Coordinates of C-alpha atoms and ligand atoms in Angstrom, one line a residue:
X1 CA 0.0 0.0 0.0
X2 CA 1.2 3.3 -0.9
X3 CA 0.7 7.2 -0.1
X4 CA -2.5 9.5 -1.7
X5 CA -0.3 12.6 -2.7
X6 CA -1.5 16.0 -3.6
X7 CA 0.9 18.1 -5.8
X8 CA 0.0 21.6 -5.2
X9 CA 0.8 24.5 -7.5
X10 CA 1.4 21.8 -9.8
X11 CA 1.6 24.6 -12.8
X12 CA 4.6 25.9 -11.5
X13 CA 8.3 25.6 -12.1
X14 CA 8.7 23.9 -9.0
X15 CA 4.9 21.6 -8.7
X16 CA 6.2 20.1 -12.4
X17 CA 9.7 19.5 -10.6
X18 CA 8.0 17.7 -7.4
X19 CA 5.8 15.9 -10.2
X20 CA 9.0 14.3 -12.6
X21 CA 10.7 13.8 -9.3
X22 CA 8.0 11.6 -7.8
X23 CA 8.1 10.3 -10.8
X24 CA 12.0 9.9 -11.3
X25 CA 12.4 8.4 -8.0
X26 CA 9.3 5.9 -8.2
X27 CA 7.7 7.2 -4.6
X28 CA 5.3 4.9 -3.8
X29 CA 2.0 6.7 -4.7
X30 CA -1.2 5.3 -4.9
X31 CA -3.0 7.8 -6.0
X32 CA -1.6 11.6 -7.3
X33 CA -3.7 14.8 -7.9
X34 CA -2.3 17.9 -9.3
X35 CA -4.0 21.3 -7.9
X36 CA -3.5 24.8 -9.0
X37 CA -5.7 27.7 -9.0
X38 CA -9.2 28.0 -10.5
X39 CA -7.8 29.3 -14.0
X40 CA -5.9 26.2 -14.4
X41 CA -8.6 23.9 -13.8
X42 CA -8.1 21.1 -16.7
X43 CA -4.7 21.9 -17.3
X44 CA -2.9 18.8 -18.2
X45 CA 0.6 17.7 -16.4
X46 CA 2.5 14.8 -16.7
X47 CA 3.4 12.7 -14.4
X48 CA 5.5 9.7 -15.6
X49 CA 3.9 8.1 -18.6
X50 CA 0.5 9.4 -17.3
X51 CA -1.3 12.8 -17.7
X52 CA -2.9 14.3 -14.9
X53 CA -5.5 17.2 -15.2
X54 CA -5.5 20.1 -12.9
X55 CA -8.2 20.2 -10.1
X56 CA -8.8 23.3 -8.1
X57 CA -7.0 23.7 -4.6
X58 CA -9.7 26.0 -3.8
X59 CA -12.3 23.4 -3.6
X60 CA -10.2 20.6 -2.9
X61 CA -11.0 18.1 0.5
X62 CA -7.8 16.9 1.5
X63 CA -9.8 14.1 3.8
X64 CA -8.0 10.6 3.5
X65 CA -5.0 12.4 1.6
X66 CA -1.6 10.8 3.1
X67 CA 1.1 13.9 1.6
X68 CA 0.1 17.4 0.4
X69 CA 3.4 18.9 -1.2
X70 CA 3.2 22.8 -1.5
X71 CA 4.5 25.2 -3.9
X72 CA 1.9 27.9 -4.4
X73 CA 4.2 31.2 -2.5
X74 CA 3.0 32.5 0.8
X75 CA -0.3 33.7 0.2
X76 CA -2.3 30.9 -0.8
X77 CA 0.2 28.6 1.3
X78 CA -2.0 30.8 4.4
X79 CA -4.7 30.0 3.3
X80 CA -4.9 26.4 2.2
X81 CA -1.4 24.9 4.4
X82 CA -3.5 25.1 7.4
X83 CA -6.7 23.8 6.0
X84 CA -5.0 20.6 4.5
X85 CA -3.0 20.0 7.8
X86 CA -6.7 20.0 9.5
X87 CA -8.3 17.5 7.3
X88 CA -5.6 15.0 8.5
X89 CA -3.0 15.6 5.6
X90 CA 0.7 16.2 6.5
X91 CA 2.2 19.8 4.5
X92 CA 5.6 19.7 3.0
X93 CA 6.0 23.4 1.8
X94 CA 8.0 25.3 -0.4
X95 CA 6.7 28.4 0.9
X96 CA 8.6 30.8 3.8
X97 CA 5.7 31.0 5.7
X98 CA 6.2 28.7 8.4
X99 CA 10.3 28.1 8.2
X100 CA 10.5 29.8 11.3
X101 CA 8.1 28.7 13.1
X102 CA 9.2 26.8 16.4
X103 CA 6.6 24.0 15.8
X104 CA 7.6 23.2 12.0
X105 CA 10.8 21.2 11.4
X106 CA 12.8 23.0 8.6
X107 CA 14.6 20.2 7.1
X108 CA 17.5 19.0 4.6
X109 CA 17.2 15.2 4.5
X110 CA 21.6 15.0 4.2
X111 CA 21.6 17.5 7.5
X112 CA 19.0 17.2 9.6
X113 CA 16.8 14.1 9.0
X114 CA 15.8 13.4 12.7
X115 CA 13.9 16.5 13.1
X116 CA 11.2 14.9 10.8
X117 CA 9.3 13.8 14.2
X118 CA 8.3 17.5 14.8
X119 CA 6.0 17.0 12.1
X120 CA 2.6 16.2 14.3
X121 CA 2.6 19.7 16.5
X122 CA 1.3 21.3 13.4
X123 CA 1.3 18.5 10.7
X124 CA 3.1 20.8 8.6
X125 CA 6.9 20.4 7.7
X126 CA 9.3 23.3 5.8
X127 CA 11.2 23.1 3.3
X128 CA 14.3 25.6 3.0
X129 CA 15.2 28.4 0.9
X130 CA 16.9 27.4 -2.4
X131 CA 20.1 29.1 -1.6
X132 CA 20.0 28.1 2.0
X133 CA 19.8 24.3 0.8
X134 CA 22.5 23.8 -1.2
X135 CA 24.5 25.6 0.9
X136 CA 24.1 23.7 4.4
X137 CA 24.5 20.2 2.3
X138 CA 28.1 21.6 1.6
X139 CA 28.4 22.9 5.3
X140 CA 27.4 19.7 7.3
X141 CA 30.1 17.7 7.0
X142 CA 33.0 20.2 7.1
X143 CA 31.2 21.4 10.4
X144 CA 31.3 17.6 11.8
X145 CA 35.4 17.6 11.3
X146 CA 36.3 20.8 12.2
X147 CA 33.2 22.9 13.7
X148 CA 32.2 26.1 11.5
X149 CA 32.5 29.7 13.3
X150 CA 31.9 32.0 10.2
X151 CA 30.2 31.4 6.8
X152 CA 30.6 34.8 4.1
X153 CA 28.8 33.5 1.1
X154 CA 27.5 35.6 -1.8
X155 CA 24.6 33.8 -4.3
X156 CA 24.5 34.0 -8.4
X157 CA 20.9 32.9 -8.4
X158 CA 18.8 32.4 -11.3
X159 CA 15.7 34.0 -12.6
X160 CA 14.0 30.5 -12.4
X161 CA 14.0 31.2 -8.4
X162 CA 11.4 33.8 -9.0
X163 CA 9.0 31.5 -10.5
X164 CA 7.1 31.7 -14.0
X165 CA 7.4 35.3 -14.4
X166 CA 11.2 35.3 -13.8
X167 CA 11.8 32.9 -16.2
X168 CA 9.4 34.8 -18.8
X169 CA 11.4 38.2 -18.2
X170 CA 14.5 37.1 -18.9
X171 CA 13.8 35.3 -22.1
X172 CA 11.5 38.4 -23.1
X173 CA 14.3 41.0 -22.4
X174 CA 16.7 38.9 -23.8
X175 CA 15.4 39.1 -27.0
X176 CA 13.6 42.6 -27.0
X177 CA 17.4 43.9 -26.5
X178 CA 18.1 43.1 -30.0
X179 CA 15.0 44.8 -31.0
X180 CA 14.8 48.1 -29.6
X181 CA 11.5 48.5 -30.9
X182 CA 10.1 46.3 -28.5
X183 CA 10.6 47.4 -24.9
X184 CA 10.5 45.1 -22.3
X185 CA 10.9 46.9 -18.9
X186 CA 11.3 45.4 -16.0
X187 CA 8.4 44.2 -14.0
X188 CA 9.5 41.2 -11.9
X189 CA 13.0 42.3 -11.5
X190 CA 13.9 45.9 -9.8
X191 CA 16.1 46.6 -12.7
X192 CA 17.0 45.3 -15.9
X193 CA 18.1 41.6 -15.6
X194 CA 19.2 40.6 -19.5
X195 CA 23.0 40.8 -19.7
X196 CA 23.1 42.2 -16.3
X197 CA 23.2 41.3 -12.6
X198 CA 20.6 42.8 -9.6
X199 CA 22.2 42.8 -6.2
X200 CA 18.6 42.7 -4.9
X201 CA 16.3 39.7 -4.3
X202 CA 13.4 39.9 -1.4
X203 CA 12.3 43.2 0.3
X204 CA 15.3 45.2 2.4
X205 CA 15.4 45.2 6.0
X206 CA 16.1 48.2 8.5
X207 CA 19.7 47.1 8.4
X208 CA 20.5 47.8 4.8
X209 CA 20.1 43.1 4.3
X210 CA 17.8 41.9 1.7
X211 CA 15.1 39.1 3.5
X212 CA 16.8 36.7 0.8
X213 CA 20.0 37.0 3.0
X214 CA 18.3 37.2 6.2
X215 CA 16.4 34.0 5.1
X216 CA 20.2 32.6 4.7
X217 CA 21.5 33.2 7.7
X218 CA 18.3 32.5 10.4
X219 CA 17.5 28.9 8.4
X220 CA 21.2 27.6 8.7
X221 CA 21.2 28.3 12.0
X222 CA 17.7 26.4 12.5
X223 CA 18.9 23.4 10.3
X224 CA 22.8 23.1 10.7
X225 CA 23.5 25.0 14.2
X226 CA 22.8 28.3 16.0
X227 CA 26.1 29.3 16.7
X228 CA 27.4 29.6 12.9
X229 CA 27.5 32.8 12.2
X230 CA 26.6 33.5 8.4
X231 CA 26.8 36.7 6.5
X232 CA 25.2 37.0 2.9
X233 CA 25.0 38.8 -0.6
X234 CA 22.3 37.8 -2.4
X235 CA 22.7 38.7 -5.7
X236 CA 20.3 37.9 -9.4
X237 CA 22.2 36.6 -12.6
X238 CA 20.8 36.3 -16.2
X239 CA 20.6 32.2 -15.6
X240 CA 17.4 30.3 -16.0
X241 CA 18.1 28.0 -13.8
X242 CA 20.9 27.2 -11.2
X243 CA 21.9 28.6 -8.5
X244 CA 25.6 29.4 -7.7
X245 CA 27.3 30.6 -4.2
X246 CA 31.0 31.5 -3.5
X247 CA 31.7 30.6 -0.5
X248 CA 34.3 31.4 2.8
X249 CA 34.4 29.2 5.5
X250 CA 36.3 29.9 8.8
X251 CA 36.6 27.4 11.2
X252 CA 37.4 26.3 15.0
X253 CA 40.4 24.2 13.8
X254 CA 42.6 23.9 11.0
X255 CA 41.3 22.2 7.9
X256 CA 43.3 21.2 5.3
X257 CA 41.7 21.7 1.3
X258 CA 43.0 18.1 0.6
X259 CA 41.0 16.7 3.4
X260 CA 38.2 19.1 2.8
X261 CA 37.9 17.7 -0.5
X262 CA 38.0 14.4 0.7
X263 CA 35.4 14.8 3.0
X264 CA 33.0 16.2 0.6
X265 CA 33.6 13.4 -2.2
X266 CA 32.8 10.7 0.4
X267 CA 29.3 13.3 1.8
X268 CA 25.9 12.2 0.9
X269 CA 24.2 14.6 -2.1
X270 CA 27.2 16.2 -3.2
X271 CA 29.1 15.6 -6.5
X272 CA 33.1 16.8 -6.2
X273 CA 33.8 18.3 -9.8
X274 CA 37.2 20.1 -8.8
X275 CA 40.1 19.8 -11.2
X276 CA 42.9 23.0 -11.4
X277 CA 42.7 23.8 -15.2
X278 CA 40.2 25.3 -17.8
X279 CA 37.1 24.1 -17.1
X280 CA 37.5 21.8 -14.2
X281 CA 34.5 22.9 -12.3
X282 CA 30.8 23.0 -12.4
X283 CA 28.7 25.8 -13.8
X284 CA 24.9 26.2 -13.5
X285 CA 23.8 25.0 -16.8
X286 CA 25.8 21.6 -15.9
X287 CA 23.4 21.1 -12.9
X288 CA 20.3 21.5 -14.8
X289 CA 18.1 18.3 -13.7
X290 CA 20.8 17.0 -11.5
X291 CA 20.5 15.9 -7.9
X292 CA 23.7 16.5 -7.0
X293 CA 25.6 19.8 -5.3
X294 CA 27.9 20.2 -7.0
X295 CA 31.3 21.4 -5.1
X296 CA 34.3 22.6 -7.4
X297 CA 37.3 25.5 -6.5
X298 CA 38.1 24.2 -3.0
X299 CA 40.9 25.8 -1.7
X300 CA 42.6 27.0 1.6
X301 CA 42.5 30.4 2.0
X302 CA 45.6 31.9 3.5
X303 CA 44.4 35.7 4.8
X304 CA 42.8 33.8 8.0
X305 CA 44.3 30.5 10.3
X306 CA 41.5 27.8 9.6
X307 CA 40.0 29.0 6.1
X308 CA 38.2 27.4 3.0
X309 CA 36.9 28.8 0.0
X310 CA 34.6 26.7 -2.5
X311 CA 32.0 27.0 -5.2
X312 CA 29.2 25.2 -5.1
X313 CA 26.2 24.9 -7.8
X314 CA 23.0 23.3 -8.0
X315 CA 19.9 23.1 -9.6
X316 CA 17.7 25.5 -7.4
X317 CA 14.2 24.0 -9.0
X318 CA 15.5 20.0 -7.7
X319 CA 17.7 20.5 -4.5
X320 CA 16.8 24.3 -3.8
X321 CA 13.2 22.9 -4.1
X322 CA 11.4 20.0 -5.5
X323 CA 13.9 17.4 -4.7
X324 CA 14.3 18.1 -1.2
X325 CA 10.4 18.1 -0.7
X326 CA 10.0 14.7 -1.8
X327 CA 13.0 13.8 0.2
X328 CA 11.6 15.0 3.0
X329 CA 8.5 12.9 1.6
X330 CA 11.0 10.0 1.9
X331 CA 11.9 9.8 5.2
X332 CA 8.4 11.3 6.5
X333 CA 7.5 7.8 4.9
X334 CA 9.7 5.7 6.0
X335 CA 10.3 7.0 9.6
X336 CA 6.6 8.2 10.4
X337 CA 4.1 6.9 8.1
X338 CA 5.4 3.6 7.1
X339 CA 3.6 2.7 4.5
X340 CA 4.6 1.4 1.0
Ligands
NAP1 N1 11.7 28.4 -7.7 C1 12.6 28.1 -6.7 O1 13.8 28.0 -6.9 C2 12.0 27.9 -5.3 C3 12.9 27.4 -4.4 C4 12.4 27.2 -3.1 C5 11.1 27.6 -2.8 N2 10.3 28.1 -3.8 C6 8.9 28.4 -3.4 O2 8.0 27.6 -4.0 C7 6.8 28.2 -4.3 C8 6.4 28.1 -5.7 O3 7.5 28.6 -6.5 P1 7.5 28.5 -8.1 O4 8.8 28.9 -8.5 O5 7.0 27.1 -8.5 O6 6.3 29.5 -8.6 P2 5.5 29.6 -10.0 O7 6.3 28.9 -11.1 O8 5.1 31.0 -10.1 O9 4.2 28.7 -9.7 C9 3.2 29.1 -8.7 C10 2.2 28.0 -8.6 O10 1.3 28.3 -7.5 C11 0.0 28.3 -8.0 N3 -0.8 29.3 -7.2 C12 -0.5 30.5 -6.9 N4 -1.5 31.1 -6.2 C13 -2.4 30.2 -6.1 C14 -3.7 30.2 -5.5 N5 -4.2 31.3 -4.8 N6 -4.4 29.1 -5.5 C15 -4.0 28.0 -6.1 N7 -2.8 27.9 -6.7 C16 -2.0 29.0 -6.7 C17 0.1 28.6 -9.4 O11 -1.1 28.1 -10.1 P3 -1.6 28.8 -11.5 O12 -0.7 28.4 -12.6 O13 -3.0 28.2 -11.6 O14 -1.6 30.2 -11.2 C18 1.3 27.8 -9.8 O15 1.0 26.4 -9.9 C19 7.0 29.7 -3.8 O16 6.6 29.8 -2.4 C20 8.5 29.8 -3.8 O17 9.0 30.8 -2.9 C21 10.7 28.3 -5.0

């Protein structure tokens, strides 16, 4: 016997992702519906071989539903998260509403798997910020050996992040720029984004930080460990999809880059792509439909006494998103559920 799973926002960049995935990965459903809003009623999506057609979340009785993954953005996530966890149907979502809630676990499977049991206080379970996720799968086990003080990390993050419309500006400007007869200014984005790069994603705080960054540096300390510290630059690039971050490590005790590496090839969900000459090291079209986190550039870094720098890529719609829900999915399965 397997699980009744309801795919919602199933329209969108990253309810297709969570749909191939289940797919991909053969999660034992017994029975999948795809839900988006009322406009996209009918709408058909695949799901393996099969086709599913859209249903309405709006109307939708999650009653006898096992799983209800979420990727609809914060507003309708109010709205409908709640209602679903109600009818008996345990939330994995996408959304930042409830990350930092006390009572919702915030969890990456390869990090912090056991948390999964805080699921029944509110029957809801978060998934991280795309930049966030990639990030603390590279973190966790160079914290085990040699415990992380400081994190400075700066994100190259693709349009793809910022949903439907992201993806549609950039391929709209893109081409409008070579014909300056049709304008295409910006909408999604606070500036122009084709051939150019926004340091700017999320609203700014009172202290000059985007909430992108904030997000950053509050969920690794829910997920990895309080005491890291983490400072961030969030910054847009003209990439559909992948997510890159350079990042500084600093550490309680020396690391070396050799064993750092080694480490990291052995470390569950990461790929090591890391050779010194042209073109040894991943970029984010390499990543595109990968599981992986990808890890290339690792290197000591000499201006402080326990330093690392590395590069690390990875698809933002699968790690940063769609994979890690149904991993999530996984283990909420296997540890809780237990069925299938
Ligand atoms: N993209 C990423 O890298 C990423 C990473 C981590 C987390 N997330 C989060 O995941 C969520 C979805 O992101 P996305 O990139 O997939 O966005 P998207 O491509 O814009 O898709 C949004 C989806 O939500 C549905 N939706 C929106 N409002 C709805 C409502 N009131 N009722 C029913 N359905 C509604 C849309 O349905 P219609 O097509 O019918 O409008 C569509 O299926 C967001 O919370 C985002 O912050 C995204």
């Amino acid at each position: 016997m397997g699980y009744r799973v309801a795919v919602v926002g199933a329209t969108g960049n990253v309810g297709r992702e969570m749909l191939n995935i289940l797919a991909e990965r053969e999660f034992p459903v017994d029975e999948i519906v795809a839900l988006a809003s009322r406009k996209s009623m009918g709408t058909e999506i695949s799901f393996g071989d099969a086709t599913l057609k859209c249903k309405d979340l709006d109307t939708f009785d999650f009653t006898g539903w096992d799983i209800a993954l979420f990727a609809v953005g914060s507003d309708a996530t109010k709205v409908y998260a709640p209602k679903a966890a109600s009818q008996g149907c345990v939330v994995i979502d996408n959304s930042s509403l409830y990350r930092y809630d006390a009572d919702v676990p915030l969890i990456v499977p390869e990090v912090n798997a056991d948390a999964i049991y805080g699921y029944t206080k509110k029957m809801i379970i978060a998934n991280p910020n795309c930049s966030t996720a990639q990030m603390v799968v590279a973190l966790k086990p160079l914290h085990d050996r040699a415990r992380i003080k400081r994190v400075v990390v700066s994100t190259y993050q693709s349009v793809s992040g910022a949903g439907k419309e992201g993806i549609d500006e950039l391929w709209d400007q893109t081409k409008s720029i070579y014909n300056p007869t049709d304008n295409k200014p910006p909408k999604k984005f606070t500036k122009q984004i084709a051939f150019n790069v926004i340091p700017h994603i999320d609203v700014f705080l009172d202290d000059g930080s985007t909430k992108e960054e904030w997000k950053m540096v509050a969920e690794t300390k829910k997920i990895l460990d309080k005491n890291i510290k983490v400072t961030a630059t969030c910054v847009r690039v003209p990439v559909f999809v992948g997510h890159s971050e350079s990042i500084n490590i600093e550490f309680e005790e020396f690391l070396d880059e050799h064993e750092a590496r080694d480490i990291l090839r052995e470390s569950p969900g990461i790929m090591v792509i890391d050779k010194r000459e042209n073109g040894g090291y991943v970029t984010p079209v390499e990543c595109v439909g990968d599981y992986a986190t990808f890890i290339s550039r690792i290197r000591q870094d000499s201006t402080i006494d326990n330093g690392i720098n590395l590069w690390c890529v990875s698809d933002n719609l699968r790690k940063g998103a769609a994979l890690n829900a149904v991993q999530i999915a996984e283990v909420l399965g296997v540890r809780c559920l237990k069925k299938g």
